[in-house]
């Protein structure tokens, strides 16, 4: 019995209403391009090799989780937390590249360990060992438990050796940017993940559909959300941008 659990109707979320653009564009329209001040910058906690930079030729912030070195791990968390008894949706664009092939990929996490959380390198994808977490892998390197070098998976308890569910990606995760949408239906305790190419008119495809109680899996009512990434003997530059979190739009 979890008698201390908040009622289902409680609005525990700190992001109760509006869609929050975490990597907000600066000066949209370029009216005052000389200004480097973002209109609004929710705080981010960066760990390991993660750094924040500006997208080339654009007024947009980018989280670079790994920069192409070997055996790197990085994590980036929004320090504004997400209520797990409300529906929420997070969308982002990721770009993983390093010439012909690269490793190891990134993960989107919902976690209860805190803003300093950072896990193991290589196949650990930067989240191995973050036990109070639910990870969604975008995995570009085949380790022994992996079906191939281009798959998505839901992983509980920070253990990438065991997939709660796994599926081939319908698009290449390495090389070109892709767009992902993670959605949680709190009432049904259902997590879904869609991906699509960033090419104009590209169709979005449902890849993962996992029943999971996020509050139970993370041990918290309001969780940190963000990204981890890692490299190993192979490396890659792994960026995330155009990231937002909020209530589902439909
Ligand atoms: Ca892997």
mmCIF file of N, CA, C and O in Angstrom, residues 15-100:
data_model
loop_
_atom_site.group_PDB
_atom_site.id
_atom_site.type_symbol
_atom_site.label_atom_id
_atom_site.label_comp_id
_atom_site.label_asym_id
_atom_site.label_seq_id
_atom_site.Cartn_x
_atom_site.Cartn_y
_atom_site.Cartn_z
ATOM 1 N N UNK A 15 4.460 22.203 -13.989
ATOM 2 C CA UNK A 15 4.207 22.705 -15.337
ATOM 3 C C UNK A 15 2.776 22.371 -15.685
ATOM 4 O O UNK A 15 2.516 21.620 -16.593
ATOM 5 N N UNK A 16 1.844 22.928 -14.943
ATOM 6 C CA UNK A 16 0.476 22.454 -15.047
ATOM 7 C C UNK A 16 -0.211 22.874 -16.340
ATOM 8 O O UNK A 16 -1.075 22.177 -16.823
ATOM 9 N N UNK A 17 0.115 24.015 -16.880
ATOM 10 C CA UNK A 17 -0.726 24.500 -17.971
ATOM 11 C C UNK A 17 -0.032 24.576 -19.321
ATOM 12 O O UNK A 17 -0.319 23.800 -20.215
ATOM 13 N N UNK A 18 0.893 25.462 -19.444
ATOM 14 C CA UNK A 18 1.387 25.775 -20.786
ATOM 15 C C UNK A 18 2.505 24.848 -21.220
ATOM 16 O O UNK A 18 3.218 24.275 -20.417
ATOM 17 N N UNK A 19 2.628 24.703 -22.506
ATOM 18 C CA UNK A 19 3.778 24.009 -23.066
ATOM 19 C C UNK A 19 5.019 24.851 -22.802
ATOM 20 O O UNK A 19 5.053 26.028 -23.116
ATOM 21 N N UNK A 20 5.993 24.240 -22.210
ATOM 22 C CA UNK A 20 7.205 24.967 -21.865
ATOM 23 C C UNK A 20 8.308 24.617 -22.842
ATOM 24 O O UNK A 20 8.671 23.471 -23.003
ATOM 25 N N UNK A 21 8.808 25.620 -23.495
ATOM 26 C CA UNK A 21 9.893 25.424 -24.436
ATOM 27 C C UNK A 21 11.193 25.549 -23.684
ATOM 28 O O UNK A 21 11.572 26.630 -23.267
ATOM 29 N N UNK A 22 11.868 24.448 -23.485
ATOM 30 C CA UNK A 22 13.045 24.476 -22.624
ATOM 31 C C UNK A 22 14.241 25.070 -23.350
ATOM 32 O O UNK A 22 15.040 25.772 -22.770
ATOM 33 N N UNK A 23 14.341 24.761 -24.621
ATOM 34 C CA UNK A 23 15.428 25.348 -25.401
ATOM 35 C C UNK A 23 14.829 26.420 -26.298
ATOM 36 O O UNK A 23 14.792 26.303 -27.507
ATOM 37 N N UNK A 24 14.313 27.457 -25.667
ATOM 38 C CA UNK A 24 13.543 28.463 -26.382
ATOM 39 C C UNK A 24 14.401 29.218 -27.379
ATOM 40 O O UNK A 24 15.567 29.493 -27.131
ATOM 41 N N UNK A 25 13.790 29.538 -28.475
ATOM 42 C CA UNK A 25 14.469 30.370 -29.459
ATOM 43 C C UNK A 25 14.653 31.769 -28.889
ATOM 44 O O UNK A 25 13.857 32.228 -28.088
ATOM 45 N N UNK A 26 15.700 32.408 -29.301
ATOM 46 C CA UNK A 26 15.969 33.762 -28.864
ATOM 47 C C UNK A 26 15.558 34.734 -29.953
ATOM 48 O O UNK A 26 15.842 34.510 -31.124
ATOM 49 N N UNK A 27 14.912 35.796 -29.545
ATOM 50 C CA UNK A 27 14.568 36.860 -30.495
ATOM 51 C C UNK A 27 13.968 36.334 -31.790
ATOM 52 O O UNK A 27 14.512 36.557 -32.869
ATOM 53 N N UNK A 28 12.872 35.620 -31.722
ATOM 54 C CA UNK A 28 12.293 35.102 -32.959
ATOM 55 C C UNK A 28 11.990 36.252 -33.915
ATOM 56 O O UNK A 28 11.482 37.280 -33.509
ATOM 57 N N UNK A 29 12.310 36.073 -35.153
ATOM 58 C CA UNK A 29 12.128 37.138 -36.130
ATOM 59 C C UNK A 29 13.396 37.952 -36.306
ATOM 60 O O UNK A 29 13.513 38.727 -37.236
ATOM 61 N N UNK A 30 14.336 37.753 -35.412
ATOM 62 C CA UNK A 30 15.629 38.399 -35.547
ATOM 63 C C UNK A 30 15.586 39.900 -35.381
ATOM 64 O O UNK A 30 16.418 40.621 -35.904
ATOM 65 N N UNK A 31 14.579 40.399 -34.614
ATOM 66 C CA UNK A 31 14.415 41.836 -34.467
ATOM 67 C C UNK A 31 15.628 42.477 -33.799
ATOM 68 O O UNK A 31 16.023 43.569 -34.156
ATOM 69 N N UNK A 32 16.199 41.779 -32.849
ATOM 70 C CA UNK A 32 17.371 42.344 -32.182
ATOM 71 C C UNK A 32 18.429 41.256 -32.045
ATOM 72 O O UNK A 32 18.710 40.756 -30.988
ATOM 73 N N UNK A 33 18.940 40.902 -33.190
ATOM 74 C CA UNK A 33 19.852 39.763 -33.257
ATOM 75 C C UNK A 33 21.120 39.968 -32.440
ATOM 76 O O UNK A 33 21.806 39.019 -32.102
ATOM 77 N N UNK A 34 21.414 41.222 -32.110
ATOM 78 C CA UNK A 34 22.636 41.475 -31.364
ATOM 79 C C UNK A 34 22.512 41.024 -29.912
ATOM 80 O O UNK A 34 23.499 40.780 -29.237
ATOM 81 N N UNK A 35 21.289 40.903 -29.446
ATOM 82 C CA UNK A 35 21.093 40.534 -28.050
ATOM 83 C C UNK A 35 21.338 39.053 -27.841
ATOM 84 O O UNK A 35 20.865 38.223 -28.602
ATOM 85 N N UNK A 36 22.064 38.712 -26.808
ATOM 86 C CA UNK A 36 22.314 37.310 -26.505
ATOM 87 C C UNK A 36 21.399 36.835 -25.378
ATOM 88 O O UNK A 36 21.515 35.714 -24.921
ATOM 89 N N UNK A 37 20.499 37.694 -24.934
ATOM 90 C CA UNK A 37 19.665 37.330 -23.791
ATOM 91 C C UNK A 37 18.429 36.550 -24.225
ATOM 92 O O UNK A 37 17.601 37.069 -24.966
ATOM 93 N N UNK A 38 18.303 35.322 -23.790
ATOM 94 C CA UNK A 38 17.082 34.582 -24.099
ATOM 95 C C UNK A 38 15.883 35.256 -23.444
ATOM 96 O O UNK A 38 16.011 35.867 -22.389
ATOM 97 N N UNK A 39 14.743 35.126 -24.094
ATOM 98 C CA UNK A 39 13.534 35.691 -23.511
ATOM 99 C C UNK A 39 13.203 34.990 -22.199
ATOM 100 O O UNK A 39 12.778 35.565 -21.239
ATOM 101 N N UNK A 40 13.352 33.686 -22.210
ATOM 102 C CA UNK A 40 13.060 32.923 -21.010
ATOM 103 C C UNK A 40 13.905 31.659 -21.020
ATOM 104 O O UNK A 40 13.924 30.925 -21.986
ATOM 105 N N UNK A 41 14.620 31.424 -19.990
ATOM 106 C CA UNK A 41 15.523 30.288 -19.940
ATOM 107 C C UNK A 41 15.267 29.463 -18.693
ATOM 108 O O UNK A 41 15.752 29.809 -17.622
ATOM 109 N N UNK A 42 14.495 28.403 -18.811
ATOM 110 C CA UNK A 42 14.355 27.527 -17.658
ATOM 111 C C UNK A 42 15.717 26.948 -17.297
ATOM 112 O O UNK A 42 16.526 26.680 -18.183
ATOM 113 N N UNK A 43 15.977 26.797 -16.037
ATOM 114 C CA UNK A 43 17.307 26.324 -15.649
ATOM 115 C C UNK A 43 17.549 24.878 -16.045
ATOM 116 O O UNK A 43 16.672 24.036 -15.952
ATOM 117 N N UNK A 44 18.750 24.635 -16.490
ATOM 118 C CA UNK A 44 19.180 23.285 -16.846
ATOM 119 C C UNK A 44 20.362 22.905 -15.981
ATOM 120 O O UNK A 44 21.231 23.728 -15.721
ATOM 121 N N UNK A 45 20.388 21.673 -15.540
ATOM 122 C CA UNK A 45 21.553 21.149 -14.829
ATOM 123 C C UNK A 45 22.325 20.267 -15.803
ATOM 124 O O UNK A 45 21.766 19.340 -16.367
ATOM 125 N N UNK A 46 23.599 20.605 -16.002
ATOM 126 C CA UNK A 46 24.444 19.863 -16.938
ATOM 127 C C UNK A 46 25.509 19.093 -16.173
ATOM 128 O O UNK A 46 26.109 19.629 -15.231
ATOM 129 N N UNK A 47 25.759 17.868 -16.586
ATOM 130 C CA UNK A 47 26.745 17.027 -15.906
ATOM 131 C C UNK A 47 27.642 16.326 -16.919
ATOM 132 O O UNK A 47 27.237 16.087 -18.063
ATOM 133 N N UNK A 48 28.822 15.944 -16.475
ATOM 134 C CA UNK A 48 29.749 15.213 -17.337
ATOM 135 C C UNK A 48 30.151 16.051 -18.529
ATOM 136 O O UNK A 48 30.489 17.230 -18.390
ATOM 137 N N UNK A 49 30.073 15.470 -19.725
ATOM 138 C CA UNK A 49 30.514 16.184 -20.927
ATOM 139 C C UNK A 49 29.431 17.069 -21.527
ATOM 140 O O UNK A 49 29.675 17.711 -22.558
ATOM 141 N N UNK A 50 28.238 17.113 -20.922
ATOM 142 C CA UNK A 50 27.154 17.911 -21.513
ATOM 143 C C UNK A 50 27.474 19.395 -21.449
ATOM 144 O O UNK A 50 27.968 19.897 -20.442
ATOM 145 N N UNK A 51 27.178 20.086 -22.547
ATOM 146 C CA UNK A 51 27.367 21.534 -22.572
ATOM 147 C C UNK A 51 26.243 22.160 -23.373
ATOM 148 O O UNK A 51 25.558 21.495 -24.144
ATOM 149 N N UNK A 52 26.079 23.457 -23.159
ATOM 150 C CA UNK A 52 25.024 24.192 -23.842
ATOM 151 C C UNK A 52 25.681 25.099 -24.859
ATOM 152 O O UNK A 52 26.671 25.767 -24.553
ATOM 153 N N UNK A 53 25.136 25.116 -26.065
ATOM 154 C CA UNK A 53 25.728 25.977 -27.080
ATOM 155 C C UNK A 53 24.645 26.508 -28.004
ATOM 156 O O UNK A 53 23.479 26.165 -27.860
ATOM 157 N N UNK A 54 25.072 27.334 -28.917
ATOM 158 C CA UNK A 54 24.142 27.887 -29.889
ATOM 159 C C UNK A 54 24.263 27.119 -31.173
ATOM 160 O O UNK A 54 25.361 26.809 -31.627
ATOM 161 N N UNK A 55 23.125 26.805 -31.749
ATOM 162 C CA UNK A 55 23.103 26.126 -33.025
ATOM 163 C C UNK A 55 23.660 27.077 -34.076
ATOM 164 O O UNK A 55 23.281 28.244 -34.124
ATOM 165 N N UNK A 56 24.532 26.562 -34.911
ATOM 166 C CA UNK A 56 25.215 27.399 -35.894
ATOM 167 C C UNK A 56 24.202 28.114 -36.779
ATOM 168 O O UNK A 56 23.285 27.492 -37.305
ATOM 169 N N UNK A 57 24.374 29.401 -36.935
ATOM 170 C CA UNK A 57 23.523 30.180 -37.826
ATOM 171 C C UNK A 57 22.105 30.335 -37.339
ATOM 172 O O UNK A 57 21.215 30.669 -38.111
ATOM 173 N N UNK A 58 21.876 30.064 -36.060
ATOM 174 C CA UNK A 58 20.513 30.068 -35.562
ATOM 175 C C UNK A 58 20.515 30.637 -34.148
ATOM 176 O O UNK A 58 21.498 30.560 -33.443
ATOM 177 N N UNK A 59 19.377 31.211 -33.763
ATOM 178 C CA UNK A 59 19.279 31.711 -32.395
ATOM 179 C C UNK A 59 18.638 30.650 -31.505
ATOM 180 O O UNK A 59 17.621 30.878 -30.893
ATOM 181 N N UNK A 60 19.250 29.501 -31.461
ATOM 182 C CA UNK A 60 18.626 28.398 -30.758
ATOM 183 C C UNK A 60 19.655 27.656 -29.916
ATOM 184 O O UNK A 60 20.765 27.403 -30.372
ATOM 185 N N UNK A 61 19.243 27.318 -28.722
ATOM 186 C CA UNK A 61 20.167 26.609 -27.856
ATOM 187 C C UNK A 61 20.174 25.111 -28.164
ATOM 188 O O UNK A 61 19.170 24.531 -28.519
ATOM 189 N N UNK A 62 21.347 24.537 -27.970
ATOM 190 C CA UNK A 62 21.543 23.113 -28.224
ATOM 191 C C UNK A 62 22.210 22.498 -27.003
ATOM 192 O O UNK A 62 23.159 23.067 -26.452
ATOM 193 N N UNK A 63 21.713 21.355 -26.578
ATOM 194 C CA UNK A 63 22.426 20.574 -25.565
ATOM 195 C C UNK A 63 23.330 19.595 -26.306
ATOM 196 O O UNK A 63 22.838 18.754 -27.063
ATOM 197 N N UNK A 64 24.630 19.727 -26.113
ATOM 198 C CA UNK A 64 25.571 18.755 -26.688
ATOM 199 C C UNK A 64 25.939 17.779 -25.573
ATOM 200 O O UNK A 64 26.659 18.124 -24.631
ATOM 201 N N UNK A 65 25.442 16.557 -25.674
ATOM 202 C CA UNK A 65 25.647 15.569 -24.604
ATOM 203 C C UNK A 65 27.045 14.980 -24.657
ATOM 204 O O UNK A 65 27.681 14.768 -23.620
ATOM 205 N N UNK A 66 27.510 14.695 -25.881
ATOM 206 C CA UNK A 66 28.896 14.246 -26.072
ATOM 207 C C UNK A 66 29.431 14.971 -27.303
ATOM 208 O O UNK A 66 28.675 15.266 -28.232
ATOM 209 N N UNK A 67 30.749 15.236 -27.314
ATOM 210 C CA UNK A 67 31.278 16.089 -28.384
ATOM 211 C C UNK A 67 32.186 15.348 -29.350
ATOM 212 O O UNK A 67 32.922 15.964 -30.120
ATOM 213 N N UNK A 68 32.152 14.004 -29.313
ATOM 214 C CA UNK A 68 32.940 13.249 -30.279
ATOM 215 C C UNK A 68 34.159 12.576 -29.682
ATOM 216 O O UNK A 68 34.884 11.876 -30.389
ATOM 217 N N UNK A 69 34.379 12.773 -28.390
ATOM 218 C CA UNK A 69 35.477 12.075 -27.724
ATOM 219 C C UNK A 69 35.080 10.648 -27.343
ATOM 220 O O UNK A 69 33.926 10.251 -27.519
ATOM 221 N N UNK A 70 36.034 9.906 -26.816
ATOM 222 C CA UNK A 70 35.780 8.509 -26.447
ATOM 223 C C UNK A 70 35.423 8.405 -24.962
ATOM 224 O O UNK A 70 35.869 9.198 -24.143
ATOM 225 N N UNK A 71 34.607 7.393 -24.666
ATOM 226 C CA UNK A 71 34.213 7.086 -23.275
ATOM 227 C C UNK A 71 33.688 8.316 -22.548
ATOM 228 O O UNK A 71 34.098 8.618 -21.437
ATOM 229 N N UNK A 72 32.795 9.021 -23.224
ATOM 230 C CA UNK A 72 32.187 10.208 -22.628
ATOM 231 C C UNK A 72 30.805 9.871 -22.058
ATOM 232 O O UNK A 72 30.111 8.989 -22.576
ATOM 233 N N UNK A 73 30.412 10.606 -21.037
ATOM 234 C CA UNK A 73 29.028 10.549 -20.546
ATOM 235 C C UNK A 73 28.584 11.959 -20.225
ATOM 236 O O UNK A 73 29.342 12.746 -19.659
ATOM 237 N N UNK A 74 27.366 12.264 -20.611
ATOM 238 C CA UNK A 74 26.802 13.568 -20.283
ATOM 239 C C UNK A 74 25.338 13.433 -19.933
ATOM 240 O O UNK A 74 24.657 12.505 -20.390
ATOM 241 N N UNK A 75 24.863 14.363 -19.092
ATOM 242 C CA UNK A 75 23.421 14.409 -18.810
ATOM 243 C C UNK A 75 22.989 15.858 -18.681
ATOM 244 O O UNK A 75 23.786 16.724 -18.317
ATOM 245 N N UNK A 76 21.736 16.105 -19.009
ATOM 246 C CA UNK A 76 21.147 17.449 -18.904
ATOM 247 C C UNK A 76 19.726 17.300 -18.403
ATOM 248 O O UNK A 76 18.935 16.544 -18.980
ATOM 249 N N UNK A 77 19.412 18.003 -17.316
ATOM 250 C CA UNK A 77 18.077 17.903 -16.704
ATOM 251 C C UNK A 77 17.462 19.272 -16.574
ATOM 252 O O UNK A 77 18.146 20.226 -16.220
ATOM 253 N N UNK A 78 16.164 19.316 -16.820
ATOM 254 C CA UNK A 78 15.447 20.520 -16.449
ATOM 255 C C UNK A 78 15.262 20.499 -14.942
ATOM 256 O O UNK A 78 14.821 19.501 -14.378
ATOM 257 N N UNK A 79 15.619 21.580 -14.298
ATOM 258 C CA UNK A 79 15.468 21.609 -12.842
ATOM 259 C C UNK A 79 14.035 21.960 -12.433
ATOM 260 O O UNK A 79 13.709 21.927 -11.260
ATOM 261 N N UNK A 80 13.192 22.302 -13.408
ATOM 262 C CA UNK A 80 11.753 22.365 -13.160
ATOM 263 C C UNK A 80 11.221 20.955 -13.360
ATOM 264 O O UNK A 80 11.470 20.349 -14.392
ATOM 265 N N UNK A 81 10.485 20.471 -12.364
ATOM 266 C CA UNK A 81 10.083 19.069 -12.416
ATOM 267 C C UNK A 81 8.693 18.879 -13.030
ATOM 268 O O UNK A 81 7.908 19.807 -13.102
ATOM 269 N N UNK A 82 8.432 17.656 -13.427
ATOM 270 C CA UNK A 82 7.174 17.304 -14.090
ATOM 271 C C UNK A 82 6.327 16.434 -13.156
ATOM 272 O O UNK A 82 6.828 15.457 -12.599
ATOM 273 N N UNK A 83 5.055 16.815 -12.988
ATOM 274 C CA UNK A 83 4.137 16.030 -12.166
ATOM 275 C C UNK A 83 3.742 14.742 -12.865
ATOM 276 O O UNK A 83 3.312 14.758 -14.017
ATOM 277 N N UNK A 84 3.859 13.633 -12.161
ATOM 278 C CA UNK A 84 3.632 12.334 -12.789
ATOM 279 C C UNK A 84 2.191 11.846 -12.648
ATOM 280 O O UNK A 84 1.865 10.751 -13.102
ATOM 281 N N UNK A 85 1.331 12.668 -12.007
ATOM 282 C CA UNK A 85 -0.088 12.309 -11.941
ATOM 283 C C UNK A 85 -0.906 13.075 -12.979
ATOM 284 O O UNK A 85 -2.130 13.037 -12.961
ATOM 285 N N UNK A 86 -0.210 13.819 -13.816
ATOM 286 C CA UNK A 86 -0.864 14.507 -14.932
ATOM 287 C C UNK A 86 -0.297 13.973 -16.245
ATOM 288 O O UNK A 86 0.861 13.567 -16.304
ATOM 289 N N UNK A 87 -1.107 14.031 -17.278
ATOM 290 C CA UNK A 87 -0.597 13.699 -18.601
ATOM 291 C C UNK A 87 0.470 14.728 -18.996
ATOM 292 O O UNK A 87 0.343 15.906 -18.674
ATOM 293 N N UNK A 88 1.487 14.288 -19.664
ATOM 294 C CA UNK A 88 2.438 15.252 -20.224
ATOM 295 C C UNK A 88 3.003 14.710 -21.538
ATOM 296 O O UNK A 88 2.874 13.528 -21.862
ATOM 297 N N UNK A 89 3.622 15.630 -22.250
ATOM 298 C CA UNK A 89 4.224 15.283 -23.533
ATOM 299 C C UNK A 89 5.526 16.056 -23.671
ATOM 300 O O UNK A 89 5.607 17.210 -23.272
ATOM 301 N N UNK A 90 6.515 15.410 -24.205
ATOM 302 C CA UNK A 90 7.787 16.080 -24.456
ATOM 303 C C UNK A 90 8.201 15.807 -25.898
ATOM 304 O O UNK A 90 8.121 14.676 -26.371
ATOM 305 N N UNK A 91 8.616 16.850 -26.594
ATOM 306 C CA UNK A 91 9.094 16.696 -27.964
ATOM 307 C C UNK A 91 10.494 17.282 -28.069
ATOM 308 O O UNK A 91 10.841 18.224 -27.346
ATOM 309 N N UNK A 92 11.287 16.725 -28.939
ATOM 310 C CA UNK A 92 12.643 17.236 -29.136
ATOM 311 C C UNK A 92 13.177 16.748 -30.471
ATOM 312 O O UNK A 92 12.676 15.786 -31.057
ATOM 313 N N UNK A 93 14.210 17.425 -30.916
ATOM 314 C CA UNK A 93 14.964 16.978 -32.091
ATOM 315 C C UNK A 93 16.341 16.537 -31.608
ATOM 316 O O UNK A 93 16.943 17.185 -30.751
ATOM 317 N N UNK A 94 16.796 15.413 -32.121
ATOM 318 C CA UNK A 94 18.132 14.920 -31.770
ATOM 319 C C UNK A 94 18.936 14.732 -33.037
ATOM 320 O O UNK A 94 18.388 14.387 -34.092
ATOM 321 N N UNK A 95 20.239 14.982 -32.920
ATOM 322 C CA UNK A 95 21.143 14.788 -34.062
ATOM 323 C C UNK A 95 22.386 14.072 -33.559
ATOM 324 O O UNK A 95 23.170 14.631 -32.798
ATOM 325 N N UNK A 96 22.534 12.832 -33.990
ATOM 326 C CA UNK A 96 23.649 11.973 -33.582
ATOM 327 C C UNK A 96 24.465 11.702 -34.834
ATOM 328 O O UNK A 96 23.940 11.162 -35.806
ATOM 329 N N UNK A 97 25.734 12.090 -34.815
ATOM 330 C CA UNK A 97 26.496 11.847 -36.035
ATOM 331 C C UNK A 97 27.987 11.762 -35.742
ATOM 332 O O UNK A 97 28.492 12.330 -34.791
ATOM 333 N N UNK A 98 28.655 11.022 -36.594
ATOM 334 C CA UNK A 98 30.109 10.909 -36.542
ATOM 335 C C UNK A 98 30.574 10.137 -37.757
ATOM 336 O O UNK A 98 30.892 8.966 -37.671
ATOM 337 N N UNK A 99 30.566 10.771 -38.913
ATOM 338 C CA UNK A 99 31.006 10.084 -40.110
ATOM 339 C C UNK A 99 30.140 8.875 -40.411
ATOM 340 O O UNK A 99 28.925 8.959 -40.399
ATOM 341 N N UNK A 100 30.785 7.732 -40.669
ATOM 342 C CA UNK A 100 30.055 6.546 -41.112
ATOM 343 C C UNK A 100 29.195 5.925 -40.017
ATOM 344 O O UNK A 100 28.036 5.608 -40.209
#
